[in-house]
Amino acid sequence: MSASALSADPSPRNSVWFAAAYPLRAHNTFGFDVRARYACRVESEADFVAAVRDSRAQGLRTLVLGGGSNVVLTRDFDGLVLLVALAGKRVVHEDGDAWYVQAAAGENWHDFVAWTLAAGMPGLENLALIPGTVGAAPIQNIGAYGLEMGDRCAAVRAIEVETGRPYEFDAAACEFGYRDSFFKREGRDRFVITAVTFRLPKSWQPNAGYADLAREIAQRGLSEAQCAQDVFDAVVAVRRAKLPDPRVLGNAGSFFKNPVIEGEQFDALVMREPGVVSYPQADGRVKLAAGWLIDQCGWKGRALRLAAVHERQALVLVNRGGATGADILELAQAIRHDVFARFGVELEQEPISF
Ligand code: EPU
C-alpha cells in the first residue's frame, strides 16, 4: 500500500474565477435551490491551488462538487464551492494483460465508460449510467450489478488541500469498501481528487450474474452476454426502468447503504421475517436489501410534502419539485424510525449532507 507525494507542486496561477452568491441548483442532482457564498470553477490543479489560497477563501469551509450526485444540500453554503471541471482522458500505459486508462476528475462518469467501450477496452460496462463525475467515483466506491469501481482502480491522484501538493494513491491506499473509501473518511477534507487511473484487463469475462441483469439479457433473446456492449445496453435498460433520471426527478441514487448485520442478529430476524432479502458475506455477517426493508414498511411511493420515496425503488428518495434538503432529511428520518421499529436495523445514509 502506498500514498506518495509527487515531486512537482503545481505552480498556482495569480487569479482564478470566483462568483459570489452562486446558485447551486444545477450542481446537485436533487436540484435543491441553494447558494454558495463563493464558487470557483477549477479546470486544473493549478486553479485549485489558486482558489484555496485566494484571500476571499481564507477561513472559509470548502465543498468540492463534481456532478453533485451524492450530496444533500440543506441550506445556503457559507463557504467556497469548488466546481471540478478538470477534463481529459487517455491510455497511459498498455501491457500484455491490461490497458491503463486515466481520466480527469471532471469527466462525466457515464461518458467515460462509453468512451472506454468505444475504444475497445471493456471492463467498466456494469457501471454504465451512474450519475456523477470520475473524480467522485472513488469517494463512495460507486458500484452496481456485481462490480465496484475499486475493482478496476489502479491509482488515484489527489491534491492535499493544506499544502497544494499532489499525491498518488495506489488501490490499497484508497481503502475501498462497500460504498466507502479513505476519501470518504480520513481523507475527506484533506484531499481533492484530480484524476483516476483504471486497469482494464484484456481477458474480458461478462459479469452478468446479478438477477436483474441476467433477466434483462435473457429477455433480449441472448443466452448470455456476448460482448461488453450487450452488458452495457442491459445495464442501461435496467437502470432506466428502475431508477429515476435526475434531470427529470431530482435524486441521489440509493439514499441508504444496504445494512450489514451480525449472523446471530440475522438468524433471529429471519425467524420473524422469513421473506427478508439477504446476501451472506464472507465474514459470516449478512447484508440486507434496504429497499426491501423500506418497502415492507409501506414507504414505497409515499411522500412527506414534496419529498418522496420513488415508486419503483424504495431505496431512492426524490424531490418532486420544490422540496428542500431538510424535507429529504425529515423523510429519511421517518423511514429510519419505521425500519428500526420493525426490524431492529439501523439504516446509514449514503450521500453526505451539508
Ligand atoms: N427491493 C424491494 N423493494 C424495493 C427495492 C428493492 O423489495 O423497493 C428488493 C428487490 O426486489 C431485490 C432487492 O431488494 O430483491 C435489491 O434491490 P435492487 O436489485 O434494486 O438493488 P439494491 O440493493 O436496492 C444496490 C445498489 C444500487 C445498485 C443496485 C444494483 C446500494 C445502496 N445500492 O441497490 O446502487 O444500482 O444494487 O447493483 O448498494 C447507488 O448506490 O446509488 C445505487 C443506485
mmCIF file of C-alpha atoms and ligand atoms in Angstrom:
data_model
loop_
_atom_site.group_PDB
_atom_site.id
_atom_site.type_symbol
_atom_site.label_atom_id
_atom_site.label_comp_id
_atom_site.label_asym_id
_atom_site.label_seq_id
_atom_site.Cartn_x
_atom_site.Cartn_y
_atom_site.Cartn_z
ATOM 1 C CA MET A 1 0.000 0.000 0.000
ATOM 2 C CA SER A 2 1.339 3.429 -0.809
ATOM 3 C CA ALA A 3 0.349 7.048 -0.963
ATOM 4 C CA SER A 4 3.293 9.000 -2.303
ATOM 5 C CA ALA A 5 3.837 12.719 -2.581
ATOM 6 C CA LEU A 6 4.740 13.630 -6.134
ATOM 7 C CA SER A 7 7.649 15.987 -6.642
ATOM 8 C CA ALA A 8 6.150 18.708 -8.795
ATOM 9 C CA ASP A 9 3.952 21.194 -6.975
ATOM 10 C CA PRO A 10 1.571 22.808 -9.437
ATOM 11 C CA SER A 11 2.514 26.472 -9.632
ATOM 12 C CA PRO A 12 -0.654 28.398 -8.829
ATOM 13 C CA ARG A 13 -1.977 30.995 -11.220
ATOM 14 C CA ASN A 14 -2.289 34.508 -9.871
ATOM 15 C CA SER A 15 -6.025 34.585 -10.017
ATOM 16 C CA VAL A 16 -8.944 32.318 -10.611
ATOM 17 C CA TRP A 17 -12.594 32.966 -11.446
ATOM 18 C CA PHE A 18 -14.785 33.497 -8.350
ATOM 19 C CA ALA A 19 -18.524 34.116 -8.287
ATOM 20 C CA ALA A 20 -20.386 35.377 -5.221
ATOM 21 C CA ALA A 21 -23.857 34.180 -4.085
ATOM 22 C CA TYR A 22 -23.621 31.445 -6.692
ATOM 23 C CA PRO A 23 -26.768 29.328 -7.364
ATOM 24 C CA LEU A 24 -26.124 25.602 -6.904
ATOM 25 C CA ARG A 25 -29.383 24.253 -8.308
ATOM 26 C CA ALA A 26 -27.713 22.955 -11.472
ATOM 27 C CA HIS A 27 -24.833 21.492 -9.446
ATOM 28 C CA ASN A 28 -26.712 18.994 -7.261
ATOM 29 C CA THR A 29 -28.807 16.151 -8.665
ATOM 30 C CA PHE A 30 -31.577 16.674 -6.088
ATOM 31 C CA GLY A 31 -31.982 20.132 -7.683
ATOM 32 C CA PHE A 32 -32.025 21.975 -4.345
ATOM 33 C CA ASP A 33 -32.195 25.701 -4.807
ATOM 34 C CA VAL A 34 -29.407 26.896 -2.505
ATOM 35 C CA ARG A 35 -26.494 29.290 -2.970
ATOM 36 C CA ALA A 36 -22.797 29.279 -2.168
ATOM 37 C CA ARG A 37 -21.097 32.352 -0.684
ATOM 38 C CA TYR A 38 -18.451 31.836 -3.377
ATOM 39 C CA ALA A 39 -17.998 29.361 -6.179
ATOM 40 C CA CYS A 40 -14.954 28.760 -8.250
ATOM 41 C CA ARG A 41 -14.542 26.725 -11.433
ATOM 42 C CA VAL A 42 -11.450 24.538 -11.237
ATOM 43 C CA GLU A 43 -10.042 23.416 -14.593
ATOM 44 C CA SER A 44 -6.559 22.388 -13.474
ATOM 45 C CA GLU A 45 -4.588 21.518 -10.356
ATOM 46 C CA ALA A 46 -3.069 25.000 -10.536
ATOM 47 C CA ASP A 47 -6.573 26.538 -10.477
ATOM 48 C CA PHE A 48 -7.341 24.513 -7.411
ATOM 49 C CA VAL A 49 -4.279 25.741 -5.519
ATOM 50 C CA ALA A 50 -5.002 29.343 -6.562
ATOM 51 C CA ALA A 51 -8.603 29.039 -5.379
ATOM 52 C CA VAL A 52 -7.838 27.842 -1.868
ATOM 53 C CA ARG A 53 -5.035 30.400 -1.484
ATOM 54 C CA ASP A 54 -7.177 33.311 -2.676
ATOM 55 C CA SER A 55 -7.731 35.898 0.069
ATOM 56 C CA ARG A 56 -11.516 35.511 -0.221
ATOM 57 C CA ALA A 57 -11.260 31.810 0.631
ATOM 58 C CA GLN A 58 -9.325 32.302 3.864
ATOM 59 C CA GLY A 59 -11.172 30.995 6.915
ATOM 60 C CA LEU A 60 -13.985 29.581 4.784
ATOM 61 C CA ARG A 61 -15.106 25.990 4.562
ATOM 62 C CA THR A 62 -14.736 24.416 1.158
ATOM 63 C CA LEU A 63 -17.010 21.978 -0.600
ATOM 64 C CA VAL A 64 -15.942 20.130 -3.723
ATOM 65 C CA LEU A 65 -18.761 19.431 -6.183
ATOM 66 C CA GLY A 66 -18.377 17.178 -9.216
ATOM 67 C CA GLY A 67 -21.794 16.194 -10.531
ATOM 68 C CA GLY A 68 -23.343 16.810 -7.098
ATOM 69 C CA SER A 69 -24.898 13.348 -7.246
ATOM 70 C CA ASN A 70 -24.056 12.288 -3.714
ATOM 71 C CA VAL A 71 -24.840 15.344 -1.580
ATOM 72 C CA VAL A 72 -27.852 16.707 0.259
ATOM 73 C CA LEU A 73 -27.549 20.499 0.445
ATOM 74 C CA THR A 74 -29.803 21.535 3.322
ATOM 75 C CA ARG A 75 -29.124 25.282 3.272
ATOM 76 C CA ASP A 76 -27.035 28.003 1.643
ATOM 77 C CA PHE A 77 -23.368 27.061 1.884
ATOM 78 C CA ASP A 78 -21.434 29.762 3.720
ATOM 79 C CA GLY A 79 -18.118 28.890 2.151
ATOM 80 C CA LEU A 80 -16.313 28.242 -1.102
ATOM 81 C CA VAL A 81 -17.653 25.658 -3.535
ATOM 82 C CA LEU A 82 -15.076 24.254 -5.924
ATOM 83 C CA LEU A 83 -16.749 23.194 -9.162
ATOM 84 C CA VAL A 84 -14.481 20.470 -10.511
ATOM 85 C CA ALA A 85 -14.069 20.829 -14.270
ATOM 86 C CA LEU A 86 -10.726 19.126 -14.958
ATOM 87 C CA ALA A 87 -11.026 17.412 -18.344
ATOM 88 C CA GLY A 88 -9.178 14.777 -20.373
ATOM 89 C CA LYS A 89 -8.920 11.015 -20.785
ATOM 90 C CA ARG A 90 -6.180 8.873 -22.278
ATOM 91 C CA VAL A 91 -4.499 5.481 -22.282
ATOM 92 C CA VAL A 92 -1.382 5.990 -20.149
ATOM 93 C CA HIS A 93 0.070 2.502 -20.442
ATOM 94 C CA GLU A 94 -0.608 -0.856 -22.047
ATOM 95 C CA ASP A 95 0.949 -4.243 -21.408
ATOM 96 C CA GLY A 96 0.083 -7.797 -22.437
ATOM 97 C CA ASP A 97 -2.549 -8.100 -19.738
ATOM 98 C CA ALA A 98 -4.297 -4.749 -19.449
ATOM 99 C CA TRP A 99 -4.906 -1.193 -20.561
ATOM 100 C CA TYR A 100 -4.309 1.594 -18.042
ATOM 101 C CA VAL A 101 -6.645 4.484 -18.692
ATOM 102 C CA GLN A 102 -6.576 7.805 -16.887
ATOM 103 C CA ALA A 103 -9.466 10.259 -16.712
ATOM 104 C CA ALA A 104 -9.523 13.695 -15.133
ATOM 105 C CA ALA A 105 -11.831 14.276 -12.180
ATOM 106 C CA GLY A 106 -14.338 16.482 -14.007
ATOM 107 C CA GLU A 107 -15.118 13.963 -16.776
ATOM 108 C CA ASN A 108 -18.703 12.702 -16.769
ATOM 109 C CA TRP A 109 -18.665 9.108 -15.479
ATOM 110 C CA HIS A 110 -21.100 7.567 -17.957
ATOM 111 C CA ASP A 111 -19.480 9.287 -20.953
ATOM 112 C CA PHE A 112 -16.119 7.963 -19.780
ATOM 113 C CA VAL A 113 -17.466 4.388 -19.523
ATOM 114 C CA ALA A 114 -18.966 4.685 -23.036
ATOM 115 C CA TRP A 115 -15.649 6.051 -24.359
ATOM 116 C CA THR A 116 -13.643 3.082 -22.981
ATOM 117 C CA LEU A 117 -16.034 0.631 -24.681
ATOM 118 C CA ALA A 118 -15.982 2.515 -27.980
ATOM 119 C CA ALA A 119 -12.176 2.378 -27.825
ATOM 120 C CA GLY A 120 -12.327 -1.427 -27.436
ATOM 121 C CA MET A 121 -11.412 -1.516 -23.734
ATOM 122 C CA PRO A 122 -14.178 -3.300 -21.803
ATOM 123 C CA GLY A 123 -14.384 -3.679 -18.037
ATOM 124 C CA LEU A 124 -16.484 -0.790 -16.728
ATOM 125 C CA GLU A 125 -19.756 -1.657 -18.532
ATOM 126 C CA ASN A 126 -21.580 -2.746 -15.341
ATOM 127 C CA LEU A 127 -21.184 0.797 -14.045
ATOM 128 C CA ALA A 128 -22.927 2.461 -17.004
ATOM 129 C CA LEU A 129 -25.340 5.354 -16.386
ATOM 130 C CA ILE A 130 -24.246 6.071 -12.812
ATOM 131 C CA PRO A 131 -24.664 9.845 -12.428
ATOM 132 C CA GLY A 132 -21.697 11.981 -11.438
ATOM 133 C CA THR A 133 -18.063 12.517 -12.330
ATOM 134 C CA VAL A 134 -14.928 10.383 -12.467
ATOM 135 C CA GLY A 135 -13.441 12.277 -9.506
ATOM 136 C CA ALA A 136 -16.408 11.487 -7.278
ATOM 137 C CA ALA A 137 -16.407 7.778 -8.150
ATOM 138 C CA PRO A 138 -13.646 6.674 -5.720
ATOM 139 C CA ILE A 139 -15.071 8.607 -2.752
ATOM 140 C CA GLN A 140 -18.014 6.289 -2.245
ATOM 141 C CA ASN A 141 -16.570 3.498 -4.407
ATOM 142 C CA ILE A 142 -19.534 3.506 -6.785
ATOM 143 C CA GLY A 143 -20.897 0.070 -7.579
ATOM 144 C CA ALA A 144 -23.677 -1.713 -9.411
ATOM 145 C CA TYR A 145 -24.584 -5.139 -10.788
ATOM 146 C CA GLY A 146 -21.742 -7.065 -9.217
ATOM 147 C CA LEU A 147 -18.893 -4.603 -9.825
ATOM 148 C CA GLU A 148 -17.349 -1.807 -7.799
ATOM 149 C CA MET A 149 -15.187 0.938 -9.202
ATOM 150 C CA GLY A 150 -12.444 -0.086 -6.734
ATOM 151 C CA ASP A 151 -12.204 -3.462 -8.557
ATOM 152 C CA ARG A 152 -10.829 -1.621 -11.608
ATOM 153 C CA CYS A 153 -8.942 1.222 -9.927
ATOM 154 C CA ALA A 154 -5.156 1.296 -10.332
ATOM 155 C CA ALA A 155 -4.447 4.711 -8.794
ATOM 156 C CA VAL A 156 -5.999 7.964 -7.651
ATOM 157 C CA ARG A 157 -4.263 11.323 -7.964
ATOM 158 C CA ALA A 158 -5.262 13.914 -5.379
ATOM 159 C CA ILE A 159 -4.106 17.311 -4.150
ATOM 160 C CA GLU A 160 -3.519 17.850 -0.451
ATOM 161 C CA VAL A 161 -5.568 20.953 0.373
ATOM 162 C CA GLU A 162 -3.250 22.350 3.032
ATOM 163 C CA THR A 163 -0.025 22.124 1.048
ATOM 164 C CA GLY A 164 -1.245 22.107 -2.557
ATOM 165 C CA ARG A 165 0.956 19.059 -3.150
ATOM 166 C CA PRO A 166 -0.217 16.255 -5.469
ATOM 167 C CA TYR A 167 -0.199 12.673 -4.184
ATOM 168 C CA GLU A 168 -0.678 9.346 -5.879
ATOM 169 C CA PHE A 169 -2.633 6.659 -4.013
ATOM 170 C CA ASP A 170 -2.467 3.060 -5.188
ATOM 171 C CA ALA A 171 -5.663 0.998 -4.892
ATOM 172 C CA ALA A 172 -4.744 -0.398 -1.448
ATOM 173 C CA ALA A 173 -4.140 3.115 -0.084
ATOM 174 C CA CYS A 174 -7.647 4.097 -1.224
ATOM 175 C CA GLU A 175 -9.019 1.540 1.314
ATOM 176 C CA PHE A 176 -12.062 0.759 -0.804
ATOM 177 C CA GLY A 177 -15.014 -0.847 0.960
ATOM 178 C CA TYR A 178 -18.730 -1.112 0.272
ATOM 179 C CA ARG A 179 -19.692 2.480 -0.711
ATOM 180 C CA ASP A 180 -16.670 3.609 1.272
ATOM 181 C CA SER A 181 -13.034 4.689 0.910
ATOM 182 C CA PHE A 182 -10.237 6.636 2.574
ATOM 183 C CA PHE A 183 -11.538 9.718 0.717
ATOM 184 C CA LYS A 184 -14.940 9.485 2.399
ATOM 185 C CA ARG A 185 -13.365 9.207 5.875
ATOM 186 C CA GLU A 186 -9.912 10.493 6.939
ATOM 187 C CA GLY A 187 -9.186 11.952 3.514
ATOM 188 C CA ARG A 188 -12.475 13.804 3.241
ATOM 189 C CA ASP A 189 -11.405 17.376 3.949
ATOM 190 C CA ARG A 190 -7.702 16.732 3.360
ATOM 191 C CA PHE A 191 -7.549 15.718 -0.284
ATOM 192 C CA VAL A 192 -9.252 16.667 -3.532
ATOM 193 C CA ILE A 193 -9.183 14.035 -6.261
ATOM 194 C CA THR A 194 -7.953 15.337 -9.617
ATOM 195 C CA ALA A 195 -7.611 12.146 -11.727
ATOM 196 C CA VAL A 196 -8.204 8.398 -11.596
ATOM 197 C CA THR A 197 -6.340 5.617 -13.413
ATOM 198 C CA PHE A 198 -8.165 2.381 -14.212
ATOM 199 C CA ARG A 199 -6.715 -1.018 -15.020
ATOM 200 C CA LEU A 200 -8.897 -2.724 -17.634
ATOM 201 C CA PRO A 201 -7.852 -6.373 -18.087
ATOM 202 C CA LYS A 202 -7.600 -7.641 -21.665
ATOM 203 C CA SER A 203 -9.112 -11.024 -20.756
ATOM 204 C CA TRP A 204 -12.751 -9.989 -20.658
ATOM 205 C CA GLN A 205 -15.419 -12.063 -18.915
ATOM 206 C CA PRO A 206 -19.060 -10.996 -18.716
ATOM 207 C CA ASN A 207 -20.162 -10.196 -15.177
ATOM 208 C CA ALA A 208 -23.880 -10.641 -15.687
ATOM 209 C CA GLY A 209 -24.974 -12.856 -12.811
ATOM 210 C CA TYR A 210 -26.883 -10.123 -10.939
ATOM 211 C CA ALA A 211 -30.579 -11.136 -11.049
ATOM 212 C CA ASP A 212 -31.992 -8.013 -12.757
ATOM 213 C CA LEU A 213 -29.197 -8.028 -15.317
ATOM 214 C CA ALA A 214 -29.462 -11.758 -16.129
ATOM 215 C CA ARG A 215 -33.239 -11.313 -16.616
ATOM 216 C CA GLU A 216 -32.766 -8.357 -18.949
ATOM 217 C CA ILE A 217 -30.161 -10.226 -21.036
ATOM 218 C CA ALA A 218 -32.476 -13.270 -21.314
ATOM 219 C CA GLN A 219 -35.361 -11.002 -22.347
ATOM 220 C CA ARG A 220 -33.206 -9.689 -25.172
ATOM 221 C CA GLY A 221 -33.009 -13.238 -26.518
ATOM 222 C CA LEU A 222 -29.341 -13.654 -25.618
ATOM 223 C CA SER A 223 -28.455 -16.865 -23.808
ATOM 224 C CA GLU A 224 -25.567 -14.923 -22.314
ATOM 225 C CA ALA A 225 -23.822 -11.622 -22.883
ATOM 226 C CA GLN A 226 -21.594 -11.943 -25.961
ATOM 227 C CA CYS A 227 -19.694 -8.719 -25.533
ATOM 228 C CA ALA A 228 -19.298 -5.797 -23.177
ATOM 229 C CA GLN A 229 -21.725 -3.738 -25.253
ATOM 230 C CA ASP A 230 -24.503 -6.304 -24.508
ATOM 231 C CA VAL A 231 -23.878 -5.867 -20.780
ATOM 232 C CA PHE A 232 -23.701 -2.087 -21.145
ATOM 233 C CA ASP A 233 -27.043 -1.995 -23.024
ATOM 234 C CA ALA A 234 -28.712 -4.269 -20.461
ATOM 235 C CA VAL A 235 -27.418 -2.184 -17.521
ATOM 236 C CA VAL A 236 -28.711 0.989 -19.169
ATOM 237 C CA ALA A 237 -32.135 -0.631 -19.723
ATOM 238 C CA VAL A 238 -32.400 -1.919 -16.127
ATOM 239 C CA ARG A 239 -31.347 1.411 -14.642
ATOM 240 C CA ARG A 240 -33.765 3.349 -16.879
ATOM 241 C CA ALA A 241 -36.619 1.054 -15.814
ATOM 242 C CA LYS A 242 -35.967 1.268 -12.071
ATOM 243 C CA LEU A 243 -34.061 4.421 -11.240
ATOM 244 C CA PRO A 244 -35.302 7.963 -11.868
ATOM 245 C CA ASP A 245 -33.296 10.199 -14.209
ATOM 246 C CA PRO A 246 -32.050 13.071 -12.006
ATOM 247 C CA ARG A 247 -32.629 15.520 -14.871
ATOM 248 C CA VAL A 248 -36.335 14.660 -14.669
ATOM 249 C CA LEU A 249 -36.823 13.861 -10.973
ATOM 250 C CA GLY A 250 -34.196 15.082 -8.509
ATOM 251 C CA ASN A 251 -32.475 12.266 -6.568
ATOM 252 C CA ALA A 252 -29.095 10.995 -5.395
ATOM 253 C CA GLY A 253 -29.428 7.292 -6.237
ATOM 254 C CA SER A 254 -29.664 4.960 -3.257
ATOM 255 C CA PHE A 255 -30.225 7.117 -0.203
ATOM 256 C CA PHE A 256 -29.195 4.411 2.286
ATOM 257 C CA LYS A 257 -26.495 1.769 2.259
ATOM 258 C CA ASN A 258 -27.599 -1.841 2.419
ATOM 259 C CA PRO A 259 -27.040 -2.615 6.133
ATOM 260 C CA VAL A 260 -24.689 -5.417 7.162
ATOM 261 C CA ILE A 261 -25.683 -7.217 10.384
ATOM 262 C CA GLU A 262 -24.177 -9.952 12.558
ATOM 263 C CA GLY A 263 -25.070 -13.576 11.760
ATOM 264 C CA GLU A 264 -26.857 -14.067 15.120
ATOM 265 C CA GLN A 265 -29.000 -10.974 14.595
ATOM 266 C CA PHE A 266 -29.890 -12.272 11.135
ATOM 267 C CA ASP A 267 -30.864 -15.724 12.486
ATOM 268 C CA ALA A 268 -33.285 -14.084 14.927
ATOM 269 C CA LEU A 269 -34.625 -11.712 12.246
ATOM 270 C CA VAL A 270 -35.279 -14.393 9.636
ATOM 271 C CA MET A 271 -37.392 -16.347 12.165
ATOM 272 C CA ARG A 272 -39.714 -13.340 12.420
ATOM 273 C CA GLU A 273 -39.403 -12.145 8.803
ATOM 274 C CA PRO A 274 -38.806 -15.170 6.568
ATOM 275 C CA GLY A 275 -39.041 -13.096 3.352
ATOM 276 C CA VAL A 276 -36.112 -10.808 4.188
ATOM 277 C CA VAL A 277 -33.831 -10.293 1.146
ATOM 278 C CA SER A 278 -30.277 -11.038 2.260
ATOM 279 C CA TYR A 279 -26.767 -11.623 0.945
ATOM 280 C CA PRO A 280 -24.367 -13.673 3.141
ATOM 281 C CA GLN A 281 -20.904 -12.069 3.442
ATOM 282 C CA ALA A 282 -17.582 -13.902 3.542
ATOM 283 C CA ASP A 283 -17.030 -12.912 7.187
ATOM 284 C CA GLY A 284 -20.262 -14.544 8.424
ATOM 285 C CA ARG A 285 -22.201 -11.299 8.548
ATOM 286 C CA VAL A 286 -25.251 -10.746 6.355
ATOM 287 C CA LYS A 287 -26.100 -7.795 4.088
ATOM 288 C CA LEU A 288 -29.800 -6.889 3.869
ATOM 289 C CA ALA A 289 -31.597 -5.184 0.970
ATOM 290 C CA ALA A 290 -32.523 -1.806 2.466
ATOM 291 C CA GLY A 291 -35.002 -1.256 -0.397
ATOM 292 C CA TRP A 292 -36.923 -4.342 0.723
ATOM 293 C CA LEU A 293 -36.953 -3.232 4.398
ATOM 294 C CA ILE A 294 -38.297 0.216 3.434
ATOM 295 C CA ASP A 295 -40.815 -1.277 1.011
ATOM 296 C CA GLN A 296 -42.132 -3.624 3.735
ATOM 297 C CA CYS A 297 -42.707 -0.616 5.991
ATOM 298 C CA GLY A 298 -45.077 0.722 3.334
ATOM 299 C CA TRP A 299 -42.942 3.671 2.289
ATOM 300 C CA LYS A 300 -42.594 2.951 -1.446
ATOM 301 C CA GLY A 301 -44.242 5.784 -3.419
ATOM 302 C CA ARG A 302 -45.182 7.686 -0.247
ATOM 303 C CA ALA A 303 -44.431 11.386 0.197
ATOM 304 C CA LEU A 304 -43.794 13.821 3.009
ATOM 305 C CA ARG A 305 -44.741 17.150 1.439
ATOM 306 C CA LEU A 306 -42.594 17.458 -1.720
ATOM 307 C CA ALA A 307 -40.044 14.811 -0.721
ATOM 308 C CA ALA A 308 -40.994 11.267 -1.706
ATOM 309 C CA VAL A 309 -39.913 7.655 -1.930
ATOM 310 C CA HIS A 310 -39.542 6.563 -5.543
ATOM 311 C CA GLU A 311 -42.368 4.395 -6.872
ATOM 312 C CA ARG A 312 -40.140 1.716 -8.394
ATOM 313 C CA GLN A 313 -37.202 1.588 -5.942
ATOM 314 C CA ALA A 314 -37.818 2.305 -2.265
ATOM 315 C CA LEU A 315 -34.121 2.991 -1.670
ATOM 316 C CA VAL A 316 -34.266 6.166 -3.747
ATOM 317 C CA LEU A 317 -35.652 9.408 -2.306
ATOM 318 C CA VAL A 318 -36.814 12.025 -4.786
ATOM 319 C CA ASN A 319 -37.525 15.736 -4.934
ATOM 320 C CA ARG A 320 -40.943 16.051 -6.568
ATOM 321 C CA GLY A 321 -40.136 19.705 -7.240
ATOM 322 C CA GLY A 322 -39.604 22.433 -4.677
ATOM 323 C CA ALA A 323 -38.522 20.150 -1.804
ATOM 324 C CA THR A 324 -35.603 21.268 0.357
ATOM 325 C CA GLY A 325 -32.712 19.232 1.672
ATOM 326 C CA ALA A 326 -34.308 19.479 5.114
ATOM 327 C CA ASP A 327 -37.511 17.898 3.715
ATOM 328 C CA ILE A 328 -35.493 14.975 2.360
ATOM 329 C CA LEU A 329 -33.704 14.508 5.699
ATOM 330 C CA GLU A 330 -37.022 14.588 7.556
ATOM 331 C CA LEU A 331 -38.406 11.916 5.250
ATOM 332 C CA ALA A 332 -35.233 9.867 5.694
ATOM 333 C CA GLN A 333 -35.575 10.120 9.477
ATOM 334 C CA ALA A 334 -39.188 8.881 9.372
ATOM 335 C CA ILE A 335 -38.118 5.915 7.226
ATOM 336 C CA ARG A 336 -35.196 5.137 9.503
ATOM 337 C CA HIS A 337 -37.511 5.213 12.512
ATOM 338 C CA ASP A 338 -40.003 2.769 10.975
ATOM 339 C CA VAL A 339 -37.345 0.352 9.728
ATOM 340 C CA PHE A 340 -35.707 0.276 13.152
ATOM 341 C CA ALA A 341 -39.062 -0.183 14.929
ATOM 342 C CA ARG A 342 -39.978 -3.182 12.778
ATOM 343 C CA PHE A 343 -36.652 -4.851 12.021
ATOM 344 C CA GLY A 344 -34.283 -3.541 14.709
ATOM 345 C CA VAL A 345 -31.882 -2.480 11.921
ATOM 346 C CA GLU A 346 -30.230 0.952 11.621
ATOM 347 C CA LEU A 347 -30.044 2.444 8.133
ATOM 348 C CA GLU A 348 -26.979 4.501 7.281
ATOM 349 C CA GLN A 349 -27.315 7.436 4.896
ATOM 350 C CA GLU A 350 -25.259 7.110 1.694
ATOM 351 C CA PRO A 351 -24.986 10.738 0.470
ATOM 352 C CA ILE A 352 -23.152 13.357 2.500
ATOM 353 C CA SER A 353 -25.299 16.187 3.896
ATOM 354 C CA PHE A 354 -24.306 19.827 4.415
HETATM 355 N N1 EPU B 1 -36.447 -4.421 -3.302
HETATM 356 C C1 EPU B 1 -37.750 -4.385 -2.888
HETATM 357 N N2 EPU B 1 -38.401 -3.189 -2.950
HETATM 358 C C2 EPU B 1 -37.824 -2.064 -3.409
HETATM 359 C C3 EPU B 1 -36.479 -2.085 -3.813
HETATM 360 C C4 EPU B 1 -35.802 -3.293 -3.746
HETATM 361 O O1 EPU B 1 -38.307 -5.395 -2.462
HETATM 362 O O2 EPU B 1 -38.485 -1.025 -3.445
HETATM 363 C C5 EPU B 1 -35.728 -5.715 -3.301
HETATM 364 C C6 EPU B 1 -35.527 -6.194 -4.741
HETATM 365 O O3 EPU B 1 -36.601 -6.950 -5.192
HETATM 366 C C7 EPU B 1 -34.283 -7.027 -4.627
HETATM 367 C C8 EPU B 1 -33.501 -6.331 -3.530
HETATM 368 O O4 EPU B 1 -34.422 -5.530 -2.800
HETATM 369 O O5 EPU B 1 -34.596 -8.329 -4.206
HETATM 370 C C9 EPU B 1 -32.362 -5.485 -4.052
HETATM 371 O O6 EPU B 1 -32.857 -4.483 -4.924
HETATM 372 P P1 EPU B 1 -32.021 -3.957 -6.187
HETATM 373 O O7 EPU B 1 -31.548 -5.105 -7.002
HETATM 374 O O8 EPU B 1 -32.827 -2.914 -6.868
HETATM 375 O O9 EPU B 1 -30.690 -3.344 -5.586
HETATM 376 P P2 EPU B 1 -30.388 -2.505 -4.260
HETATM 377 O O10 EPU B 1 -29.677 -3.394 -3.292
HETATM 378 O O11 EPU B 1 -31.621 -1.838 -3.779
HETATM 379 C C10 EPU B 1 -27.997 -1.773 -4.963
HETATM 380 C C11 EPU B 1 -27.207 -0.516 -5.006
HETATM 381 C C12 EPU B 1 -27.535 0.288 -6.254
HETATM 382 C C13 EPU B 1 -27.222 -0.565 -7.461
HETATM 383 C C14 EPU B 1 -28.032 -1.862 -7.374
HETATM 384 C C15 EPU B 1 -27.664 -2.829 -8.475
HETATM 385 C C16 EPU B 1 -26.741 0.130 -2.726
HETATM 386 C C17 EPU B 1 -27.067 1.045 -1.590
HETATM 387 N N3 EPU B 1 -27.464 0.288 -3.823
HETATM 388 O O12 EPU B 1 -29.366 -1.422 -4.818
HETATM 389 O O13 EPU B 1 -26.667 1.414 -6.277
HETATM 390 O O14 EPU B 1 -27.545 0.103 -8.664
HETATM 391 O O15 EPU B 1 -27.755 -2.544 -6.123
HETATM 392 O O16 EPU B 1 -26.377 -3.311 -8.243
HETATM 393 O O17 EPU B 1 -25.843 -0.691 -2.587
HETATM 394 C C18 EPU B 1 -26.469 3.674 -5.563
HETATM 395 O O18 EPU B 1 -25.586 3.294 -4.776
HETATM 396 O O19 EPU B 1 -26.803 4.886 -5.642
HETATM 397 C C19 EPU B 1 -27.176 2.690 -6.378
HETATM 398 C C20 EPU B 1 -28.225 3.002 -7.149
#
